[in-house]
Amino acid sequence: MAEKKIAHRKRLDFSKIPATIKIPNLIEVQKRSYDRFLQMDKLPSERDEAGLQASFSLYSRSKISARSRSLNSLTSPSATGSASAAI
């Protein structure tokens, strides 16, 4: 019987490579991000225009401008003139 030669492969073990960077605490990163988003440590008048405060400001500005546009369309002379012309 012929003998089989078994080729032995050299195995590379990567488990002993040291970490090159420190992995951050991802829970703390998320908590800090959420705190910056809410800005609960500041009074509403002192908050930056960022995060949730920016969303509220944008919403209130859009509601105010939509309300003023609707009031202007009701009181403008061109709106009343076009309504009487259609009758």
PDB file of C-alpha atoms in Angstrom:
ATOM      1  CA  MET A   1       0.000   0.000   0.000  1.00  0.00           C
ATOM      2  CA  ALA A   2       1.215   3.442  -0.799  1.00  0.00           C
ATOM      3  CA  GLU A   3       1.598   5.806   2.041  1.00  0.00           C
ATOM      4  CA  LYS A   4      -0.287   9.077   1.836  1.00  0.00           C
ATOM      5  CA  LYS A   5       1.607  12.172   2.661  1.00  0.00           C
ATOM      6  CA  ILE A   6      -0.486  14.518   4.705  1.00  0.00           C
ATOM      7  CA  ALA A   7       0.339  18.142   4.173  1.00  0.00           C
ATOM      8  CA  HIS A   8       0.293  20.050   7.409  1.00  0.00           C
ATOM      9  CA  ARG A   9      -0.824  23.607   7.055  1.00  0.00           C
ATOM     10  CA  LYS A  10       0.505  26.196   9.362  1.00  0.00           C
ATOM     11  CA  ARG A  11      -2.397  27.738  11.258  1.00  0.00           C
ATOM     12  CA  LEU A  12      -2.386  31.422  11.933  1.00  0.00           C
ATOM     13  CA  ASP A  13      -3.773  32.455  15.284  1.00  0.00           C
ATOM     14  CA  PHE A  14      -5.109  35.999  15.248  1.00  0.00           C
ATOM     15  CA  SER A  15      -6.562  35.884  18.736  1.00  0.00           C
ATOM     16  CA  LYS A  16      -3.417  37.205  20.346  1.00  0.00           C
ATOM     17  CA  ILE A  17      -3.267  40.472  18.421  1.00  0.00           C
ATOM     18  CA  PRO A  18      -3.551  43.329  20.922  1.00  0.00           C
ATOM     19  CA  ALA A  19      -6.282  45.906  20.515  1.00  0.00           C
ATOM     20  CA  THR A  20      -5.031  48.984  18.684  1.00  0.00           C
ATOM     21  CA  ILE A  21      -7.696  51.389  19.905  1.00  0.00           C
ATOM     22  CA  LYS A  22      -9.770  51.597  23.043  1.00  0.00           C
ATOM     23  CA  ILE A  23     -13.412  50.742  22.402  1.00  0.00           C
ATOM     24  CA  PRO A  24     -15.698  53.443  23.827  1.00  0.00           C
ATOM     25  CA  ASN A  25     -18.529  52.680  26.208  1.00  0.00           C
ATOM     26  CA  LEU A  26     -21.359  52.750  23.681  1.00  0.00           C
ATOM     27  CA  ILE A  27     -24.053  53.093  26.343  1.00  0.00           C
ATOM     28  CA  GLU A  28     -22.422  56.296  27.612  1.00  0.00           C
ATOM     29  CA  VAL A  29     -22.091  57.628  24.061  1.00  0.00           C
ATOM     30  CA  GLN A  30     -25.811  57.045  23.482  1.00  0.00           C
ATOM     31  CA  LYS A  31     -26.806  58.616  26.815  1.00  0.00           C
ATOM     32  CA  ARG A  32     -24.731  61.755  26.146  1.00  0.00           C
ATOM     33  CA  SER A  33     -26.260  62.058  22.689  1.00  0.00           C
ATOM     34  CA  TYR A  34     -29.777  61.757  24.123  1.00  0.00           C
ATOM     35  CA  ASP A  35     -29.004  64.342  26.822  1.00  0.00           C
ATOM     36  CA  ARG A  36     -27.782  66.785  24.158  1.00  0.00           C
ATOM     37  CA  PHE A  37     -30.946  66.085  22.161  1.00  0.00           C
ATOM     38  CA  LEU A  38     -33.295  66.827  25.099  1.00  0.00           C
ATOM     39  CA  GLN A  39     -31.333  69.651  26.811  1.00  0.00           C
ATOM     40  CA  MET A  40     -33.256  69.018  30.035  1.00  0.00           C
ATOM     41  CA  ASP A  41     -30.499  70.609  32.133  1.00  0.00           C
ATOM     42  CA  LYS A  42     -31.336  74.061  30.700  1.00  0.00           C
ATOM     43  CA  LEU A  43     -34.386  76.268  30.953  1.00  0.00           C
ATOM     44  CA  PRO A  44     -36.442  76.443  27.742  1.00  0.00           C
ATOM     45  CA  SER A  45     -35.335  80.033  27.169  1.00  0.00           C
ATOM     46  CA  GLU A  46     -31.646  79.034  27.506  1.00  0.00           C
ATOM     47  CA  ARG A  47     -31.699  76.018  25.181  1.00  0.00           C
ATOM     48  CA  ASP A  48     -29.703  75.916  21.964  1.00  0.00           C
ATOM     49  CA  GLU A  49     -31.494  75.645  18.628  1.00  0.00           C
ATOM     50  CA  ALA A  50     -30.569  71.976  18.335  1.00  0.00           C
ATOM     51  CA  GLY A  51     -32.167  68.605  18.935  1.00  0.00           C
ATOM     52  CA  LEU A  52     -35.725  68.562  20.189  1.00  0.00           C
ATOM     53  CA  GLN A  53     -35.744  72.313  20.761  1.00  0.00           C
ATOM     54  CA  ALA A  54     -34.979  72.901  17.069  1.00  0.00           C
ATOM     55  CA  SER A  55     -37.880  70.637  16.129  1.00  0.00           C
ATOM     56  CA  PHE A  56     -40.276  72.605  18.319  1.00  0.00           C
ATOM     57  CA  SER A  57     -38.985  75.922  16.993  1.00  0.00           C
ATOM     58  CA  LEU A  58     -39.319  74.774  13.398  1.00  0.00           C
ATOM     59  CA  TYR A  59     -42.838  73.482  14.053  1.00  0.00           C
ATOM     60  CA  SER A  60     -43.981  76.659  15.800  1.00  0.00           C
ATOM     61  CA  ARG A  61     -42.486  78.857  13.041  1.00  0.00           C
ATOM     62  CA  SER A  62     -44.231  76.835  10.336  1.00  0.00           C
ATOM     63  CA  LYS A  63     -47.550  76.970  12.226  1.00  0.00           C
ATOM     64  CA  ILE A  64     -47.236  80.740  12.677  1.00  0.00           C
ATOM     65  CA  SER A  65     -46.371  81.329   9.023  1.00  0.00           C
ATOM     66  CA  ALA A  66     -49.200  79.029   7.861  1.00  0.00           C
ATOM     67  CA  ARG A  67     -51.650  80.836  10.138  1.00  0.00           C
ATOM     68  CA  SER A  68     -50.531  84.266   8.900  1.00  0.00           C
ATOM     69  CA  ARG A  69     -50.800  83.108   5.274  1.00  0.00           C
ATOM     70  CA  SER A  70     -54.348  81.908   5.844  1.00  0.00           C
ATOM     71  CA  LEU A  71     -55.288  85.147   7.613  1.00  0.00           C
ATOM     72  CA  ASN A  72     -53.713  87.191   4.813  1.00  0.00           C
ATOM     73  CA  SER A  73     -55.637  85.277   2.182  1.00  0.00           C
ATOM     74  CA  LEU A  74     -58.901  85.963   4.021  1.00  0.00           C
ATOM     75  CA  THR A  75     -58.278  89.674   4.440  1.00  0.00           C
ATOM     76  CA  SER A  76     -56.500  90.529   1.192  1.00  0.00           C
ATOM     77  CA  PRO A  77     -58.483  92.566  -1.380  1.00  0.00           C
ATOM     78  CA  SER A  78     -57.561  90.244  -4.214  1.00  0.00           C
ATOM     79  CA  ALA A  79     -59.128  87.303  -2.398  1.00  0.00           C
ATOM     80  CA  THR A  80     -62.436  89.114  -1.879  1.00  0.00           C
ATOM     81  CA  GLY A  81     -62.439  90.516  -5.391  1.00  0.00           C
ATOM     82  CA  SER A  82     -61.948  87.142  -7.012  1.00  0.00           C
ATOM     83  CA  ALA A  83     -64.730  85.659  -4.876  1.00  0.00           C
ATOM     84  CA  SER A  84     -67.221  88.322  -5.996  1.00  0.00           C
ATOM     85  CA  ALA A  85     -66.176  87.959  -9.621  1.00  0.00           C
ATOM     86  CA  ALA A  86     -66.963  84.257  -9.512  1.00  0.00           C
ATOM     87  CA  ILE A  87     -70.589  84.911  -8.429  1.00  0.00           C
TER      88      ILE A  87
END
